[in-house]
Amino acid sequence: MSHSTLHDIANRVGVTPVTVSRVLSGTYKAKRAGALKRAEQIRQVAVELGYRVNVHARAMRHGRLGNIALVMSKDPARSLLHECELTALHDALLDEQMNLVIARLDDKTLESESDLPRVLTEYAVDGMLINYKKNIPPMLEQLIERHRIPAVWIARKRKHDATYYAYRNSIKKAVTDQIKAGHRRIAMVFKLNPNHVSTDHYSETDPRAGYEKAMLDAGLKPQCLQVRWNVDELSQLTALLTRKNRPTLLLTRDQHTLLPVLTAAYHVGVKVPDDLQIMLIGHGTRLIPATDLKHLRYDYDQLAEAAVKLLVEKIKAPQQLLKSRPIPLCW
Amino acid sequence: MSHSTLHDIANRVGVTPVTVSRVLSGTYKAKRAGALKRAEQIRQVAVELGYRVNVHARAMRHGRLGNIALVMSKDPARSLLHECELTALHDALLDEQMNLVIARLDDKTLESESDLPRVLTEYAVDGMLINYKKNIPPMLEQLIERHRIPAVWIARKRKHDATYYAYRNSIKKAVTDQIKAGHRRIAMVFKLNPNHVSTDHYSETDPRAGYEKAMLDAGLKPQCLQVRWNVDELSQLTALLTRKNRPTLLLTRDQHTLLPVLTAAYHVGVKVPDDLQIMLIGHGTRLIPATDLKHLRYDYDQLAEAAVKLLVEKIKAPQQLLKSRPIPLCW
DNA sequence: CTGAAAGCGCTTACAG
DNA sequence: CTGAAAGCGCTTACAG
């Protein structure tokens, strides 16, 4: 038994599919007694038959598909996506009556024209949110151009058609505020993963730049500590925290540096947040209670909303270049 | 300028859309010189016009949609999804030429018939993977039934149409192996979140049951420690680790108990893994290096593959009840 | 090898 | 208030 259609309902009730369509979509409201009764009957038969409108037929009629692809790489170095980011995008799209389709691309398939991912060769989505940080395959940009696919970038700092986090300004401002609040010895800790090839992506360079600018502007000396992950981070941090002039505020860009920082602090008897305040920048953590941390966090919802808003505009006017939207971090 | 169609290409080249369709889809291969040349021309014009096949038109013709919805709740207590689970599902679906559509439901919309989520009232997906652990809205099950939507559950222990992790057997076996390897004092630590209402979901009860069974079968006494999260977990754990008969192996169900465990161990000078081994059950962590832990982990890929395989069968024969597939945890 | 015809399921303007 | 007609873009038998 296959899927039931307007036709099936119409046959049972003894009307045409047109009437059924109108009743079910609410295009008009029946007012006469006879029509009312018939409308009720139509709705009932629809339920009995388990009718659901076929979105493909509807989409074809309307020319609007109602689907947006979230395009990313299978390579986590190129595209990362936290659950909360996905969630925020999903919700922002829902507000625009759009569905979210996941498209994780194997970058190898972007090397030749022969085996391209379907999302790029088929007309199945109205637009794309593209979550490539770096090493963007040239073919990807080329296909978007060629097919004039409305696209918005969500992890690149570009002039146009993008949203990104305003690390530099947000961190500069946050650090300046802390200086005003009395902190003088403020350090920043970075993780240096042996396997991790450092890049010049703005999400790595801008936070540091913002911190250093704030310190220098206040006549203070920036202190950046690169802890070598899984090597001797504890001794490095212990050294930092037992120094005579130990910092009173520690900025950490990465939630994974928190464990060594907290362990070291606990070990040497430095109390968080009484003796040492910690400012976590970026993704949250349930590792330690929020009250113990200053958390300068991503505003996922605002980024998602901005991205979707841009994309909707872009879909309306695909040719137009839209000014990018930097999103401040927030407390 | 709207989207180009087969018709546009046909007009330019001077053939019918039928021929264009056949050339682009490769339904036949041109052999004659003239046909070859024309085919080449068609392909070229298609590229020039940025043609992409309209999947809605194709889907309507074929009756197959090629989309699967991942249905979950917006309430994280009912549905949780780690990025790696999403990834695994996406990949498993790709192997079947299916796209993944995200559908996070607001459970409030499932309380009345009037404002149902679109994924349930429209015919837009061939089937659903349903990620509800508990408090499953009756309306959800009812609609699946009524519309005969092929559905597979991925977080429920049911006889039919489900995949789930075989905690009980896997943990029992793992603990038994550790006992054979010489461990006698094996404890299990649970997190007790003040806000967290404990449930009888199998993912909470089965791990403990498996552990206790293994211990009792070996004539050993199970020790379950419920640490009160953010209250006094450190003193509880410190007490456990300074006991004369302190455990040599600690099972932890939750990566978030790792931080207090490690901090406590570090503080009292118990070395991991030399003095104390830790077995993490479930999701991984990048908190500490994998070499220091025994990690009995989820096999996301196998679960995803099993779920997709079940769903594909279900789509072929929607009426049939399919035997559920328990998935062992793995090292 | 190519085309004319039919149809997938729906909706909308037009006519009654 | 309801229906007959047309069409969205594609593909597949059927005929040449």
XYZ file of C-alpha atoms (C1' of nucleotides) in Angstrom:
694
model
C 0.000 0.000 0.000
C 1.542 3.237 -1.083
C 1.056 6.745 0.084
C -2.377 8.334 -0.138
C -2.958 11.486 -2.143
C -5.501 14.245 -2.514
C -6.990 12.151 -5.246
C -7.664 9.242 -2.897
C -9.462 11.461 -0.451
C -11.424 13.156 -3.204
C -12.582 9.796 -4.552
C -13.784 8.625 -1.183
C -15.689 11.793 -0.416
C -16.963 12.389 -3.927
C -15.378 15.765 -4.650
C -12.406 16.852 -6.726
C -8.840 17.045 -5.485
C -9.119 20.816 -5.780
C -11.672 20.968 -3.022
C -9.692 18.649 -0.831
C -6.602 20.757 -1.323
C -8.473 23.867 -0.368
C -10.053 22.367 2.715
C -6.830 20.884 4.017
C -4.712 23.923 3.321
C -7.366 26.251 4.678
C -7.385 28.355 1.514
C -10.992 29.119 2.228
C -13.173 28.492 5.222
C -16.460 26.778 4.564
C -19.420 28.723 5.876
C -22.553 27.103 4.464
C -23.876 24.174 6.412
C -23.389 21.701 3.567
C -19.864 22.844 2.863
C -18.985 22.774 6.519
C -20.122 19.220 6.835
C -18.257 18.187 3.741
C -15.108 19.917 4.935
C -15.331 18.024 8.173
C -15.752 14.787 6.274
C -12.733 15.556 4.125
C -10.585 16.195 7.152
C -11.736 12.993 8.722
C -11.001 10.883 5.668
C -7.602 12.542 5.447
C -6.845 11.369 8.960
C -8.176 7.890 8.253
C -5.984 7.520 5.210
C -3.018 8.998 7.005
C -2.712 11.672 4.368
C 0.326 13.944 4.357
C 0.880 16.559 1.722
C 3.696 15.694 -0.653
C 6.199 18.483 -0.235
C 7.845 17.735 -3.548
C 4.691 18.370 -5.486
C 4.073 21.484 -3.494
C 7.641 22.677 -3.859
C 7.472 22.220 -7.591
C 4.374 24.284 -7.800
C 5.834 27.038 -5.640
C 9.384 27.023 -6.877
C 10.594 27.298 -3.328
C 12.154 24.289 -1.742
C 12.271 25.231 1.907
C 15.539 23.438 2.506
C 18.892 24.835 3.510
C 22.063 22.795 3.504
C 24.657 23.138 6.186
C 27.784 22.420 4.202
C 30.906 21.336 5.997
C 33.957 19.202 5.616
C 34.359 15.736 7.026
C 37.758 16.924 8.116
C 37.393 18.385 11.617
C 40.379 20.635 11.028
C 38.403 22.407 8.329
C 34.957 22.356 9.840
C 33.962 21.944 13.420
C 30.448 22.147 14.663
C 29.284 21.975 18.223
C 25.900 20.640 19.012
C 24.743 24.004 20.278
C 25.714 25.673 17.022
C 23.716 23.140 15.081
C 20.813 23.666 17.403
C 20.928 27.418 17.037
C 21.016 27.184 13.258
C 18.145 24.745 13.240
C 16.009 27.051 15.342
C 16.837 30.139 13.344
C 15.899 28.316 10.142
C 12.688 27.047 11.634
C 11.626 30.637 12.188
C 11.907 31.092 8.441
C 10.044 27.856 7.718
C 13.178 26.214 6.438
C 14.519 22.759 7.067
C 18.123 22.022 7.780
C 19.849 19.380 5.699
C 23.260 18.196 6.771
C 25.897 17.938 4.068
C 29.319 16.842 5.213
C 31.576 16.729 2.202
C 34.455 14.459 1.558
C 36.979 16.937 0.252
C 38.407 14.330 -2.077
C 35.198 14.355 -4.063
C 35.806 18.036 -4.724
C 38.992 17.443 -6.618
C 37.446 16.470 -9.924
C 34.171 17.165 -11.695
C 33.369 13.505 -12.030
C 32.263 12.526 -8.562
C 30.849 15.654 -7.016
C 28.690 15.550 -3.902
C 25.017 15.575 -4.743
C 24.241 18.673 -2.758
C 26.276 20.660 -5.259
C 25.049 19.054 -8.457
C 21.379 18.787 -7.649
C 18.889 21.511 -7.097
C 17.623 20.462 -3.716
C 18.201 23.406 -1.417
C 17.406 27.082 -1.653
C 20.719 28.055 -0.196
C 23.719 27.007 1.806
C 25.357 27.858 5.075
C 28.989 27.036 4.636
C 31.096 26.070 7.578
C 34.607 25.810 6.182
C 37.281 27.540 8.218
C 40.261 27.024 5.999
C 41.643 25.056 3.077
C 38.443 25.720 1.254
C 38.363 23.519 -1.829
C 38.511 25.749 -4.912
C 35.902 23.566 -6.564
C 33.444 24.417 -3.806
C 33.688 28.134 -4.418
C 33.679 27.550 -8.141
C 30.467 25.524 -8.085
C 28.721 28.013 -5.852
C 29.677 30.691 -8.327
C 28.746 28.697 -11.398
C 25.357 27.633 -10.086
C 24.752 30.973 -8.433
C 23.866 29.164 -5.236
C 22.941 31.598 -2.483
C 25.566 30.958 0.160
C 26.599 32.471 3.472
C 29.868 31.624 5.212
C 29.750 31.053 8.921
C 33.373 30.623 9.895
C 35.284 33.015 7.727
C 36.207 36.623 8.226
C 35.293 38.126 4.895
C 33.936 41.425 3.747
C 30.798 39.945 2.245
C 28.309 37.151 2.748
C 29.678 36.001 6.066
C 29.143 36.051 9.792
C 31.969 35.550 12.251
C 32.848 36.171 15.857
C 34.402 39.524 16.653
C 37.138 38.076 18.849
C 39.472 41.006 18.583
C 37.123 43.723 19.761
C 35.258 41.621 22.284
C 38.372 40.362 24.003
C 40.049 43.716 23.919
C 37.058 45.250 25.597
C 36.752 42.455 28.152
C 40.397 42.697 29.144
C 40.247 46.491 29.325
C 37.290 46.182 31.674
C 39.219 43.789 33.876
C 42.120 46.206 33.988
C 39.739 48.938 35.031
C 38.444 46.587 37.705
C 41.935 46.419 39.140
C 43.691 43.482 37.540
C 47.290 44.145 36.562
C 48.783 40.714 36.092
C 46.726 39.099 33.393
C 48.063 36.124 31.477
C 46.740 34.148 28.553
C 47.230 30.409 28.192
C 47.254 28.598 24.888
C 47.285 24.953 24.204
C 50.027 23.763 21.931
C 49.076 20.370 20.653
C 51.985 18.362 19.237
C 49.801 17.141 16.383
C 48.141 20.425 15.913
C 49.462 22.531 13.115
C 48.869 26.110 14.035
C 47.160 28.192 11.397
C 46.573 31.815 10.731
C 42.813 31.437 10.980
C 41.312 34.509 12.614
C 39.873 32.406 15.456
C 43.440 31.671 16.532
C 45.143 34.972 15.853
C 42.443 37.486 16.746
C 41.904 36.506 20.393
C 45.575 36.933 21.111
C 45.700 40.188 19.210
C 42.773 41.574 21.192
C 44.334 40.601 24.504
C 47.726 42.044 23.623
C 46.239 45.279 22.367
C 44.300 45.817 25.583
C 47.380 45.161 27.708
C 49.664 47.392 25.684
C 47.107 50.194 25.603
C 47.062 50.093 29.393
C 50.848 50.061 29.578
C 50.913 46.481 30.839
C 52.981 43.622 29.597
C 51.136 40.779 27.859
C 52.094 37.334 29.081
C 51.279 34.469 26.764
C 51.959 30.973 27.988
C 51.935 28.167 25.472
C 51.396 24.959 27.369
C 52.450 21.839 25.623
C 49.465 19.613 25.791
C 50.063 16.179 27.327
C 53.720 16.893 27.800
C 54.523 19.065 30.775
C 51.550 21.366 31.049
C 51.232 20.769 34.781
C 54.782 21.808 35.572
C 54.504 24.815 33.290
C 51.317 25.928 34.979
C 52.540 25.160 38.457
C 55.548 27.329 37.749
C 53.304 30.134 36.572
C 51.060 29.932 39.612
C 53.826 29.775 42.211
C 55.691 32.735 40.810
C 55.967 35.662 43.149
C 54.108 37.852 40.702
C 51.607 35.251 39.706
C 48.702 36.407 37.601
C 45.413 37.303 39.217
C 43.528 36.644 36.034
C 44.101 33.895 33.527
C 42.583 33.925 30.074
C 42.115 30.579 28.446
C 40.967 30.188 24.912
C 40.213 26.536 25.132
C 38.139 24.563 27.544
C 40.650 21.756 27.367
C 43.301 23.846 29.041
C 40.956 24.193 31.988
C 41.677 20.792 33.445
C 45.436 21.335 33.807
C 44.886 24.902 35.013
C 42.451 23.814 37.698
C 44.494 20.809 38.704
C 47.611 22.945 39.019
C 45.726 25.583 41.014
C 44.234 23.003 43.320
C 47.624 21.420 43.819
C 49.494 24.578 44.750
C 46.640 25.812 46.908
C 45.586 28.714 44.742
C 41.843 29.086 45.109
C 39.595 29.736 42.134
C 38.075 32.285 41.938
C 39.307 33.907 45.197
C 43.039 33.923 44.482
C 42.889 33.427 40.769
C 40.187 34.375 38.367
C 39.771 32.518 35.142
C 38.276 33.873 31.981
C 37.219 31.190 29.548
C 36.800 32.378 25.992
C 34.622 30.480 23.600
C 32.719 27.275 24.098
C 31.292 26.529 27.496
C 31.974 23.595 29.705
C 30.125 21.692 32.328
C 33.421 20.784 33.930
C 33.208 23.366 36.615
C 30.332 25.495 37.765
C 29.721 28.662 35.800
C 29.911 30.763 38.958
C 33.603 30.027 39.344
C 34.478 31.307 35.890
C 34.175 34.421 33.889
C 32.930 33.081 30.625
C 33.177 35.220 27.537
C 31.149 32.998 25.340
C 29.952 32.537 21.818
C 26.548 33.904 21.112
C 25.394 30.985 19.004
C 21.880 32.238 18.656
C 22.890 35.629 17.429
C 25.326 34.169 14.939
C 22.713 31.752 13.685
C 20.094 34.437 13.359
C 22.454 36.736 11.521
C 23.545 33.954 9.190
C 19.990 32.961 8.390
C 18.930 36.553 7.891
C 21.781 37.109 5.470
C 20.953 33.915 3.643
C 17.308 34.793 3.288
C 18.290 38.125 1.773
C 20.767 36.370 -0.436
C 18.119 33.990 -1.699
C 15.927 36.903 -2.642
C 18.756 38.673 -4.458
C 21.471 36.156 -5.271
C 23.615 38.581 -7.206
C 23.958 41.114 -4.444
C 26.966 41.217 -2.161
C 25.847 41.528 1.445
C 27.898 43.168 4.127
C 29.228 40.628 6.603
C 28.060 40.589 10.199
C 30.629 40.330 13.011
C 29.065 38.935 16.191
C 30.396 40.065 19.577
C 31.149 37.485 22.233
C 28.975 37.886 25.298
C 28.911 37.117 29.013
C 17.091 35.192 -13.392
C 15.581 32.000 -12.131
C 16.857 28.493 -12.205
C 17.593 26.854 -15.541
C 15.830 23.678 -16.579
C 16.191 20.870 -19.076
C 13.933 22.908 -21.277
C 16.350 25.844 -21.363
C 19.217 23.641 -22.386
C 17.088 21.885 -25.010
C 16.067 25.214 -26.523
C 19.623 26.411 -26.792
C 20.893 23.234 -28.387
C 17.841 22.571 -30.522
C 16.777 19.205 -29.171
C 13.987 18.127 -26.835
C 14.238 17.987 -23.053
C 14.053 14.222 -23.349
C 17.386 14.078 -25.085
C 18.957 16.442 -22.621
C 17.683 14.373 -19.732
C 19.119 11.249 -21.252
C 22.484 12.773 -21.969
C 22.889 14.298 -18.536
C 21.679 11.280 -16.636
C 23.715 8.919 -18.821
C 20.682 6.790 -19.652
C 22.297 5.995 -22.937
C 25.754 6.601 -24.255
C 25.992 8.281 -27.632
C 28.070 6.313 -30.135
C 27.532 7.874 -33.522
C 29.731 10.813 -34.310
C 26.858 13.282 -34.627
C 25.243 12.158 -31.411
C 28.531 12.289 -29.581
C 29.119 15.828 -30.643
C 25.645 16.849 -29.654
C 25.961 15.178 -26.298
C 29.134 17.104 -25.689
C 27.391 20.312 -26.630
C 24.529 19.567 -24.272
C 26.873 18.969 -21.388
C 28.669 22.185 -22.128
C 25.519 24.271 -22.255
C 24.408 22.651 -19.008
C 27.584 23.878 -17.360
C 27.221 27.327 -18.886
C 23.699 27.688 -17.591
C 24.646 26.278 -14.221
C 22.060 23.586 -14.589
C 21.246 21.372 -11.635
C 18.605 18.699 -11.760
C 15.546 19.568 -9.709
C 15.291 16.830 -7.140
C 11.660 17.536 -6.469
C 10.658 16.821 -10.006
C 12.778 13.725 -10.023
C 11.488 12.580 -6.654
C 7.930 12.972 -7.816
C 8.572 10.856 -10.822
C 10.328 8.171 -8.806
C 8.190 8.199 -5.701
C 11.294 8.020 -3.573
C 12.370 11.086 -1.705
C 15.865 10.211 -0.556
C 15.511 12.075 2.713
C 15.569 10.757 6.237
C 14.663 12.852 9.236
C 16.526 12.612 12.491
C 13.745 13.342 14.937
C 14.598 14.515 18.394
C 13.353 16.691 21.187
C 14.547 20.180 21.887
C 14.668 19.086 25.487
C 18.148 17.684 26.129
C 16.785 15.471 28.877
C 14.768 13.617 26.275
C 17.169 13.633 23.384
C 20.880 14.108 23.394
C 23.040 13.881 20.353
C 26.780 14.118 20.226
C 28.458 15.413 17.164
C 30.039 12.056 16.484
C 26.671 10.347 16.549
C 25.332 12.799 14.034
C 28.373 12.262 11.896
C 28.044 8.510 11.993
C 24.383 8.660 11.031
C 25.124 11.047 8.203
C 27.771 8.755 6.795
C 25.676 5.641 7.099
C 22.824 7.364 5.269
C 25.134 8.617 2.561
C 26.015 5.019 1.778
C 22.342 4.505 1.013
C 22.089 7.672 -1.039
C 19.981 9.345 1.589
C 20.156 12.838 2.970
C 19.843 13.657 6.620
C 17.323 16.270 7.662
C 17.402 17.531 11.209
C 14.080 17.774 12.992
C 14.203 18.959 16.576
C 10.683 19.048 17.923
C 9.248 21.348 20.456
C 7.337 18.893 22.586
C 4.663 21.460 23.271
C 3.638 21.334 19.623
C 2.899 17.650 20.104
C 0.194 18.260 22.629
C -2.569 19.124 20.226
C -3.355 18.339 16.615
C -3.513 21.969 15.685
C 0.099 23.013 15.554
C 2.028 19.903 14.680
C 5.616 20.046 13.450
C 5.832 19.921 9.699
C 7.990 16.867 9.543
C 5.061 14.867 10.867
C 2.309 16.375 8.791
C 4.078 16.591 5.474
C 5.329 13.858 3.281
C 8.913 14.946 2.956
C 11.011 12.064 4.192
C 11.057 8.377 3.430
C 11.558 7.488 7.043
C 12.651 8.631 10.461
C 15.346 7.876 12.942
C 13.901 8.755 16.297
C 16.134 9.821 19.123
C 13.821 10.096 22.096
C 15.030 8.443 25.272
C 12.088 8.980 27.507
C 8.861 10.889 28.002
C 8.021 10.135 24.429
C 5.046 12.269 23.463
C 2.092 9.970 22.814
C 1.202 12.091 19.804
C 4.528 11.250 18.218
C 3.931 7.527 18.360
C 0.350 8.013 17.311
C 1.258 9.994 14.205
C 3.932 7.527 13.190
C 1.339 4.812 13.493
C -1.399 6.715 11.718
C 0.776 7.756 8.798
C 2.582 4.450 8.719
C 5.868 6.308 8.713
C 8.805 3.915 8.621
C 10.617 4.662 11.850
C 13.531 3.250 13.787
C 14.287 4.181 17.387
C 17.880 4.828 18.293
C 17.769 5.350 22.032
C 15.208 2.936 23.317
C 15.471 -0.649 24.406
C 12.568 -2.246 22.626
C 11.905 -5.598 21.071
C 11.318 -4.188 17.621
C 12.439 -1.421 15.314
C 15.235 -0.164 17.524
C 18.956 -0.150 18.057
C 20.495 0.450 21.448
C 23.733 -0.074 23.306
C 24.108 -3.381 25.093
C 25.409 -1.849 28.317
C 24.559 -4.727 30.543
C 26.396 -7.454 28.690
C 29.298 -5.314 27.567
C 30.046 -3.965 31.023
C 29.552 -7.306 32.684
C 32.052 -8.825 30.315
C 34.525 -5.969 30.710
C 34.425 -6.126 34.488
C 34.725 -9.904 34.483
C 37.815 -9.572 32.307
C 39.325 -7.085 34.734
C 38.649 -9.452 37.601
C 40.401 -12.201 35.670
C 43.260 -9.777 35.159
C 43.663 -9.527 38.912
C 41.532 -6.611 40.075
C 39.576 -7.274 43.246
C 38.616 -3.834 44.479
C 36.591 -2.310 41.702
C 34.303 0.636 42.369
C 31.847 2.498 40.217
C 31.283 6.236 40.495
C 28.073 7.964 39.544
C 27.319 11.598 39.267
C 24.339 12.761 41.240
C 23.317 16.119 39.895
C 21.094 18.131 42.213
C 18.971 19.224 39.289
C 19.076 15.902 37.626
C 16.066 13.735 38.165
C 17.238 10.175 37.958
C 15.236 8.005 35.609
C 14.842 4.349 34.936
C 16.146 4.676 31.391
C 18.204 1.648 30.470
C 21.280 3.786 29.872
C 21.285 4.604 33.570
C 20.213 1.312 35.071
C 21.871 -1.224 32.785
C 25.497 -0.153 33.288
C 25.149 -0.519 37.029
C 23.337 -3.811 36.668
C 26.111 -5.177 34.451
C 28.806 -4.104 36.884
C 27.018 -5.514 39.912
C 26.311 -8.804 38.189
C 29.959 -9.274 37.278
C 31.102 -8.521 40.804
C 28.550 -10.784 42.471
C 29.265 -13.620 40.057
C 32.917 -13.408 41.108
C 32.007 -13.342 44.791
C 33.101 -9.707 45.134
C 31.258 -6.848 46.680
C 30.072 -4.069 44.369
C 30.885 -0.566 45.557
C 28.834 2.192 44.061
C 29.725 5.737 44.977
C 27.285 8.461 44.161
C 29.170 11.716 44.110
C 27.133 14.810 44.559
C 28.100 17.010 41.684
C 29.333 20.478 42.640
C 28.750 19.840 46.290
C 31.400 17.774 47.961
C 32.567 15.435 45.242
C 36.220 16.120 46.012
C 35.972 15.154 49.660
C 33.921 12.086 48.806
C 36.489 10.986 46.250
C 39.454 11.866 48.411
C 37.942 9.727 51.143
C 37.522 6.845 48.718
C 41.080 7.109 47.424
C 42.769 7.369 50.829
C 40.973 4.374 52.272
C 43.209 1.529 53.265
C 41.440 -0.755 50.830
C 41.137 1.789 48.115
C 39.980 0.523 44.742
C 42.496 -0.364 42.075
C 39.981 0.167 39.332
C 37.348 2.851 39.099
C 34.499 2.703 36.643
C 33.008 5.989 35.649
C 29.933 6.272 33.537
C 30.287 9.916 32.802
C 33.160 11.922 31.458
C 32.203 14.770 33.768
C 33.085 12.751 36.830
C 36.582 12.461 35.426
C 37.701 15.923 36.476
C 36.978 15.446 40.182
C 38.352 11.911 40.084
C 41.604 13.034 38.495
C 41.914 16.087 40.687
C 41.363 14.015 43.805
C 43.858 11.409 42.634
C 46.439 14.039 41.829
C 45.916 15.674 45.197
C 46.337 12.574 47.317
C 49.251 11.345 45.223
C 47.543 8.358 43.647
C 48.982 7.950 40.171
C 46.791 7.169 37.187
C 47.106 4.600 35.717
C 49.894 3.099 37.864
C 48.153 3.111 41.243
C 44.629 3.508 40.029
C 43.127 2.464 36.749
C 40.116 4.203 35.385
C 37.550 2.747 33.061
C 35.482 5.337 31.298
C 32.223 4.053 29.901
C 30.504 5.847 27.080
C 31.481 9.021 25.331
C 35.133 9.825 24.940
C 36.972 12.829 26.149
C 39.957 14.776 25.096
C 40.538 15.788 28.690
C 43.231 13.281 29.326
C 45.177 11.123 26.934
C 43.566 7.899 25.860
C 46.569 5.888 27.013
C 45.844 6.707 30.637
C 42.330 5.355 30.508
C 40.562 2.178 29.707
C 37.775 3.420 27.533
C 34.792 1.191 26.938
C 33.218 3.320 24.283
C 30.183 3.663 22.132
C 30.489 2.223 18.686
C 28.752 5.077 16.927
C 29.412 3.746 13.474
C 28.014 0.347 14.182
C 24.916 1.799 15.788
C 24.402 4.140 12.875
C 24.864 1.393 10.333
C 22.483 -0.901 12.131
C 19.886 1.849 12.471
C 20.086 2.761 8.804
C 19.970 -0.860 7.735
C 16.858 -1.419 9.826
C 15.283 1.714 8.451
C 15.964 0.763 4.858
C 14.297 -2.584 5.462
C 11.444 -0.840 7.195
C 10.932 1.465 4.251
C 10.686 -1.509 1.940
C 8.195 -3.265 4.189
C 6.620 -0.708 6.523
C 4.203 -3.164 8.104
C 6.816 -5.617 9.236
C 8.180 -5.613 12.768
C 11.954 -5.858 12.681
C 13.986 -7.428 15.432
C 15.954 -4.806 17.351
C 19.738 -4.704 17.217
C 21.701 -4.326 20.451
C 25.170 -2.879 19.841
C 28.056 -3.909 22.092
C 30.333 -1.252 23.518
C 33.903 -1.603 22.306
C 37.475 -0.723 23.299
C 19.432 7.552 -31.644
C 15.394 10.955 -30.861
C 10.781 12.674 -29.897
C 5.583 12.980 -28.563
C 2.869 11.683 -24.844
C 1.718 10.731 -20.313
C 2.005 11.293 -15.574
C 4.129 11.947 -10.696
C 0.834 15.306 -6.801
C -0.125 19.537 -6.049
C -2.014 24.534 -6.444
C -3.719 28.607 -8.672
C -6.138 31.596 -11.727
C -10.330 31.370 -14.176
C -14.989 30.232 -14.876
C -19.247 29.009 -13.196
C -18.566 27.342 -2.810
C -16.718 23.952 -6.459
C -14.572 22.250 -10.666
C -11.891 21.935 -15.312
C -7.598 23.238 -16.962
C -2.944 24.254 -16.899
C 1.560 23.744 -15.352
C 5.721 23.148 -12.013
C 10.380 19.828 -14.131
C 11.394 15.598 -14.770
C 11.558 10.572 -16.623
C 9.893 6.461 -18.784
C 7.535 3.528 -21.775
C 6.290 3.608 -26.607
C 6.847 4.651 -31.299
C 9.549 5.826 -35.002
